[in-house]
């Protein structure tokens, strides 16, 4: 269960009025090995992301409160917006539907592209790809056809790893090294996973429960187990 309030803001690209959710709190039930916190009912990450129905600009509330330059707005409209298509939901003649809210994983996919377009740091881009991947374990995205789930899972994991690796040199939180190792293992990048698990375990910093998890997961990576 997630508690939130709503507010209205103008899209920083096209000016379209958009309703935003300000998330207050949620009730946790546990945590997966890639740090996805489990919740009952609607998940907090699904309430945090927003999409402009007109131009598909996507992101958090703070992204909608940004001031973009005219050049940045025009670049988004001409180079990025046309490529953001929810392929599962198209109109009767095949045109993309912009009047509906896409699934949360698609919104995070678009938020990742938006973050890149407005030059946010790689780590912030990677976090959005990661949340797109997490959404595939949560309804309604979890109910996508198996072939679609497999395809988008591969896409989201790939780019989460790429962007988080780019941002790792600026990252002070050692737990991010553990996260990157586990994402690599899940994506069957086993040699890279073992390397990052070793890197995490050899430092004193890092949560103890993640140290214990890493000691078990590194063996799975050595055995080429990605489940």
CSV table of C-alpha atoms in Angstrom, one decimal:
chain,number,residue,atom,x,y,z
A,1,UNK,CA,0.0,0.0,0.0
A,2,UNK,CA,1.3,3.4,-1.0
A,3,UNK,CA,0.2,6.8,0.4
A,4,UNK,CA,0.5,9.9,-1.8
A,5,UNK,CA,-0.9,13.3,-2.6
A,6,UNK,CA,-1.4,14.9,-6.0
A,7,UNK,CA,-0.3,18.2,-7.5
A,8,UNK,CA,-0.4,19.7,-11.0
A,9,UNK,CA,2.6,21.0,-13.0
A,10,UNK,CA,3.3,21.9,-16.6
A,11,UNK,CA,5.5,19.6,-18.7
A,12,UNK,CA,8.9,21.4,-19.0
A,13,UNK,CA,9.0,20.4,-22.7
A,14,UNK,CA,5.6,21.1,-24.1
A,15,UNK,CA,3.7,22.9,-21.3
A,16,UNK,CA,1.0,20.3,-21.1
A,17,UNK,CA,-0.6,20.2,-17.6
A,18,UNK,CA,0.2,16.9,-15.9
A,19,UNK,CA,-0.9,15.5,-12.6
A,20,UNK,CA,1.9,14.3,-10.3
A,21,UNK,CA,2.0,12.1,-7.3
A,22,UNK,CA,3.9,13.1,-4.2
A,23,UNK,CA,4.7,9.7,-2.5
A,24,UNK,CA,4.4,9.7,1.3
A,25,UNK,CA,5.1,6.1,2.5
A,26,UNK,CA,4.6,2.4,1.9
A,27,UNK,CA,4.7,-0.9,3.9
A,28,UNK,CA,7.6,-3.3,3.1
A,29,UNK,CA,7.4,-7.1,3.1
A,30,UNK,CA,11.0,-8.1,2.3
A,31,UNK,CA,13.8,-7.6,-0.2
A,32,UNK,CA,15.0,-9.4,-3.3
A,33,UNK,CA,18.7,-10.1,-3.9
A,34,UNK,CA,19.0,-7.2,-6.3
A,35,UNK,CA,17.6,-4.8,-3.6
A,36,UNK,CA,14.0,-4.6,-4.9
A,37,UNK,CA,11.9,-4.0,-1.7
A,38,UNK,CA,8.7,-6.0,-1.7
A,39,UNK,CA,5.4,-4.3,-0.9
A,40,UNK,CA,1.8,-5.3,-0.6
A,41,UNK,CA,-0.4,-3.7,-3.3
A,42,UNK,CA,0.8,-0.9,-5.5
A,43,UNK,CA,4.6,-0.4,-5.2
A,44,UNK,CA,6.1,2.9,-4.3
A,45,UNK,CA,8.3,2.9,-7.5
A,46,UNK,CA,5.2,2.7,-9.6
A,47,UNK,CA,3.8,5.8,-8.0
A,48,UNK,CA,7.0,7.8,-8.3
A,49,UNK,CA,7.2,8.0,-12.1
A,50,UNK,CA,5.1,10.3,-14.4
A,51,UNK,CA,4.6,10.7,-18.1
A,52,UNK,CA,3.4,13.7,-20.1
A,53,UNK,CA,0.6,12.3,-22.4
A,54,UNK,CA,1.4,14.8,-25.1
A,55,UNK,CA,5.2,14.6,-25.6
A,56,UNK,CA,6.1,11.5,-23.5
A,57,UNK,CA,8.6,13.4,-21.3
A,58,UNK,CA,8.9,11.1,-18.3
A,59,UNK,CA,10.5,11.1,-14.9
A,60,UNK,CA,10.1,12.0,-11.2
A,61,UNK,CA,8.2,15.0,-9.8
A,62,UNK,CA,11.6,16.9,-9.7
A,63,UNK,CA,12.1,16.4,-13.4
A,64,UNK,CA,8.8,18.0,-14.2
A,65,UNK,CA,9.8,21.0,-12.1
A,66,UNK,CA,13.0,21.6,-14.0
A,67,UNK,CA,13.6,24.6,-16.3
A,68,UNK,CA,14.9,23.4,-19.7
A,69,UNK,CA,16.5,25.6,-22.3
A,70,UNK,CA,14.6,26.2,-25.6
A,71,UNK,CA,17.3,24.2,-27.4
A,72,UNK,CA,16.9,21.3,-25.0
A,73,UNK,CA,13.1,21.3,-25.4
A,74,UNK,CA,13.4,21.4,-29.1
A,75,UNK,CA,15.9,18.6,-29.1
A,76,UNK,CA,13.7,16.4,-27.0
A,77,UNK,CA,10.7,17.0,-29.2
A,78,UNK,CA,12.5,16.3,-32.5
A,79,UNK,CA,15.0,13.6,-31.5
A,80,UNK,CA,13.7,11.8,-28.5
A,81,UNK,CA,9.9,12.1,-28.3
A,82,UNK,CA,9.1,10.4,-31.7
A,83,UNK,CA,11.1,7.3,-30.6
A,84,UNK,CA,9.2,6.8,-27.4
A,85,UNK,CA,6.5,4.4,-28.5
A,86,UNK,CA,4.5,2.0,-26.4
A,87,UNK,CA,4.4,-0.8,-28.9
A,88,UNK,CA,2.0,-2.9,-26.9
A,89,UNK,CA,-0.7,-0.3,-27.2
A,90,UNK,CA,-1.4,1.2,-30.6
A,91,UNK,CA,-4.4,2.8,-32.2
A,92,UNK,CA,-6.5,1.2,-35.0
A,93,UNK,CA,-4.1,2.2,-37.7
A,94,UNK,CA,-1.0,1.4,-35.8
A,95,UNK,CA,-0.2,4.8,-34.4
A,96,UNK,CA,1.1,5.0,-30.9
A,97,UNK,CA,-1.4,5.9,-28.2
A,98,UNK,CA,-0.4,9.0,-26.3
A,99,UNK,CA,-3.7,9.6,-24.4
A,100,UNK,CA,-3.2,6.7,-22.0
A,101,UNK,CA,-0.6,6.1,-19.3
A,102,UNK,CA,1.8,3.3,-20.3
A,103,UNK,CA,2.8,0.5,-18.0
A,104,UNK,CA,5.2,1.5,-15.2
A,105,UNK,CA,8.2,-0.4,-16.8
A,106,UNK,CA,7.6,1.6,-20.1
A,107,UNK,CA,7.4,4.8,-18.1
A,108,UNK,CA,10.8,4.1,-16.5
A,109,UNK,CA,12.2,3.1,-19.9
A,110,UNK,CA,11.1,6.5,-21.2
A,111,UNK,CA,12.3,8.2,-18.0
A,112,UNK,CA,15.8,6.7,-18.7
A,113,UNK,CA,15.8,8.1,-22.2
A,114,UNK,CA,14.5,11.5,-20.8
A,115,UNK,CA,17.3,11.5,-18.2
A,116,UNK,CA,19.9,11.0,-21.0
A,117,UNK,CA,18.3,13.7,-23.1
A,118,UNK,CA,18.5,16.3,-20.3
A,119,UNK,CA,22.1,15.2,-19.4
A,120,UNK,CA,21.5,13.7,-16.0
A,121,UNK,CA,24.5,11.7,-14.6
A,122,UNK,CA,24.9,8.1,-15.8
A,123,UNK,CA,24.1,6.7,-12.3
A,124,UNK,CA,20.7,8.4,-12.3
A,125,UNK,CA,20.0,7.0,-15.8
A,126,UNK,CA,21.0,3.6,-14.6
A,127,UNK,CA,18.7,3.8,-11.6
A,128,UNK,CA,15.7,4.4,-13.9
A,129,UNK,CA,16.7,1.4,-16.1
A,130,UNK,CA,17.0,-0.6,-12.9
A,131,UNK,CA,13.5,0.4,-11.8
A,132,UNK,CA,12.1,-0.5,-15.3
A,133,UNK,CA,13.6,-4.0,-14.7
A,134,UNK,CA,12.1,-4.2,-11.2
A,135,UNK,CA,8.7,-3.3,-12.6
A,136,UNK,CA,8.7,-6.5,-14.6
A,137,UNK,CA,8.2,-8.4,-11.3
A,138,UNK,CA,5.3,-6.3,-10.3
A,139,UNK,CA,1.7,-6.3,-11.6
A,140,UNK,CA,0.6,-5.2,-14.2
A,141,UNK,CA,4.0,-5.5,-16.1
A,142,UNK,CA,4.5,-9.0,-14.6
A,143,UNK,CA,1.5,-10.2,-16.6
A,144,UNK,CA,3.0,-9.4,-20.0
A,145,UNK,CA,3.4,-12.3,-22.5
A,146,UNK,CA,6.5,-14.4,-21.6
A,147,UNK,CA,8.3,-13.5,-24.9
A,148,UNK,CA,7.8,-9.8,-24.3
A,149,UNK,CA,9.0,-10.1,-20.7
A,150,UNK,CA,12.1,-11.9,-21.8
A,151,UNK,CA,12.9,-9.3,-24.4
A,152,UNK,CA,12.4,-6.2,-22.2
A,153,UNK,CA,14.2,-7.9,-19.3
A,154,UNK,CA,17.3,-8.3,-21.4
A,155,UNK,CA,17.1,-4.7,-22.6
A,156,UNK,CA,16.5,-3.1,-19.1
A,157,UNK,CA,19.3,-5.2,-17.5
A,158,UNK,CA,21.8,-4.4,-20.2
A,159,UNK,CA,21.3,-0.7,-19.9
A,160,UNK,CA,21.1,-0.7,-16.1
A,161,UNK,CA,24.5,-2.4,-16.0
A,162,UNK,CA,26.0,-0.1,-18.7
A,163,UNK,CA,24.9,3.1,-16.9
A,164,UNK,CA,25.6,2.0,-13.4
A,165,UNK,CA,29.1,1.0,-14.4
A,166,UNK,CA,29.7,4.4,-16.0
A,167,UNK,CA,28.6,6.0,-12.7
A,168,UNK,CA,30.5,3.7,-10.4
A,169,UNK,CA,33.7,5.8,-10.3
A,170,UNK,CA,31.8,8.6,-8.8
A,171,UNK,CA,29.7,6.5,-6.4
A,172,UNK,CA,30.5,6.6,-2.7
A,173,UNK,CA,27.9,4.0,-1.6
A,174,UNK,CA,29.8,0.6,-1.6
A,175,UNK,CA,26.5,-1.2,-1.7
A,176,UNK,CA,26.2,-0.2,-5.3
A,177,UNK,CA,29.1,-2.5,-6.1
A,178,UNK,CA,27.1,-5.4,-4.7
A,179,UNK,CA,24.1,-4.3,-6.7
A,180,UNK,CA,26.1,-4.2,-9.9
A,181,UNK,CA,27.5,-7.6,-9.2
A,182,UNK,CA,24.1,-9.1,-8.7
A,183,UNK,CA,22.7,-7.5,-11.9
A,184,UNK,CA,25.6,-8.9,-13.8
A,185,UNK,CA,24.9,-12.4,-12.4
A,186,UNK,CA,21.2,-12.1,-13.4
A,187,UNK,CA,22.2,-11.0,-16.9
A,188,UNK,CA,24.6,-14.0,-17.2
A,189,UNK,CA,27.7,-11.8,-17.2
A,190,UNK,CA,29.3,-14.3,-14.8
A,191,UNK,CA,32.9,-13.3,-14.9
A,192,UNK,CA,32.0,-9.6,-14.4
A,193,UNK,CA,29.7,-10.6,-11.6
A,194,UNK,CA,32.5,-12.6,-9.8
A,195,UNK,CA,34.8,-9.6,-10.2
A,196,UNK,CA,32.4,-7.1,-8.7
A,197,UNK,CA,31.4,-9.5,-5.8
A,198,UNK,CA,35.1,-9.8,-5.0
A,199,UNK,CA,35.5,-6.1,-5.2
A,200,UNK,CA,32.6,-5.6,-2.7
A,201,UNK,CA,33.7,-8.3,-0.3
A,202,UNK,CA,37.3,-7.2,-0.1
A,203,UNK,CA,36.3,-3.7,1.3
A,204,UNK,CA,35.2,-3.1,4.9
A,205,UNK,CA,32.4,-0.8,3.8
A,206,UNK,CA,29.0,-2.2,2.9
A,207,UNK,CA,26.0,-3.6,4.8
A,208,UNK,CA,26.7,-6.8,6.7
A,209,UNK,CA,23.6,-8.6,5.3
A,210,UNK,CA,24.8,-7.8,1.8
A,211,UNK,CA,28.2,-9.2,2.6
A,212,UNK,CA,26.5,-12.4,3.7
A,213,UNK,CA,24.4,-12.5,0.5
A,214,UNK,CA,27.4,-11.8,-1.7
A,215,UNK,CA,29.3,-14.7,-0.2
A,216,UNK,CA,26.4,-17.0,-1.4
A,217,UNK,CA,25.8,-15.3,-4.7
A,218,UNK,CA,29.4,-15.4,-5.8
A,219,UNK,CA,29.3,-19.2,-5.8
A,220,UNK,CA,26.1,-19.1,-7.9
A,221,UNK,CA,28.0,-16.8,-10.4
A,222,UNK,CA,30.9,-19.3,-10.5
A,223,UNK,CA,28.4,-22.1,-11.2
A,224,UNK,CA,26.8,-20.0,-14.0
A,225,UNK,CA,23.4,-19.9,-12.2
A,226,UNK,CA,21.4,-16.7,-13.1
A,227,UNK,CA,18.0,-17.5,-11.6
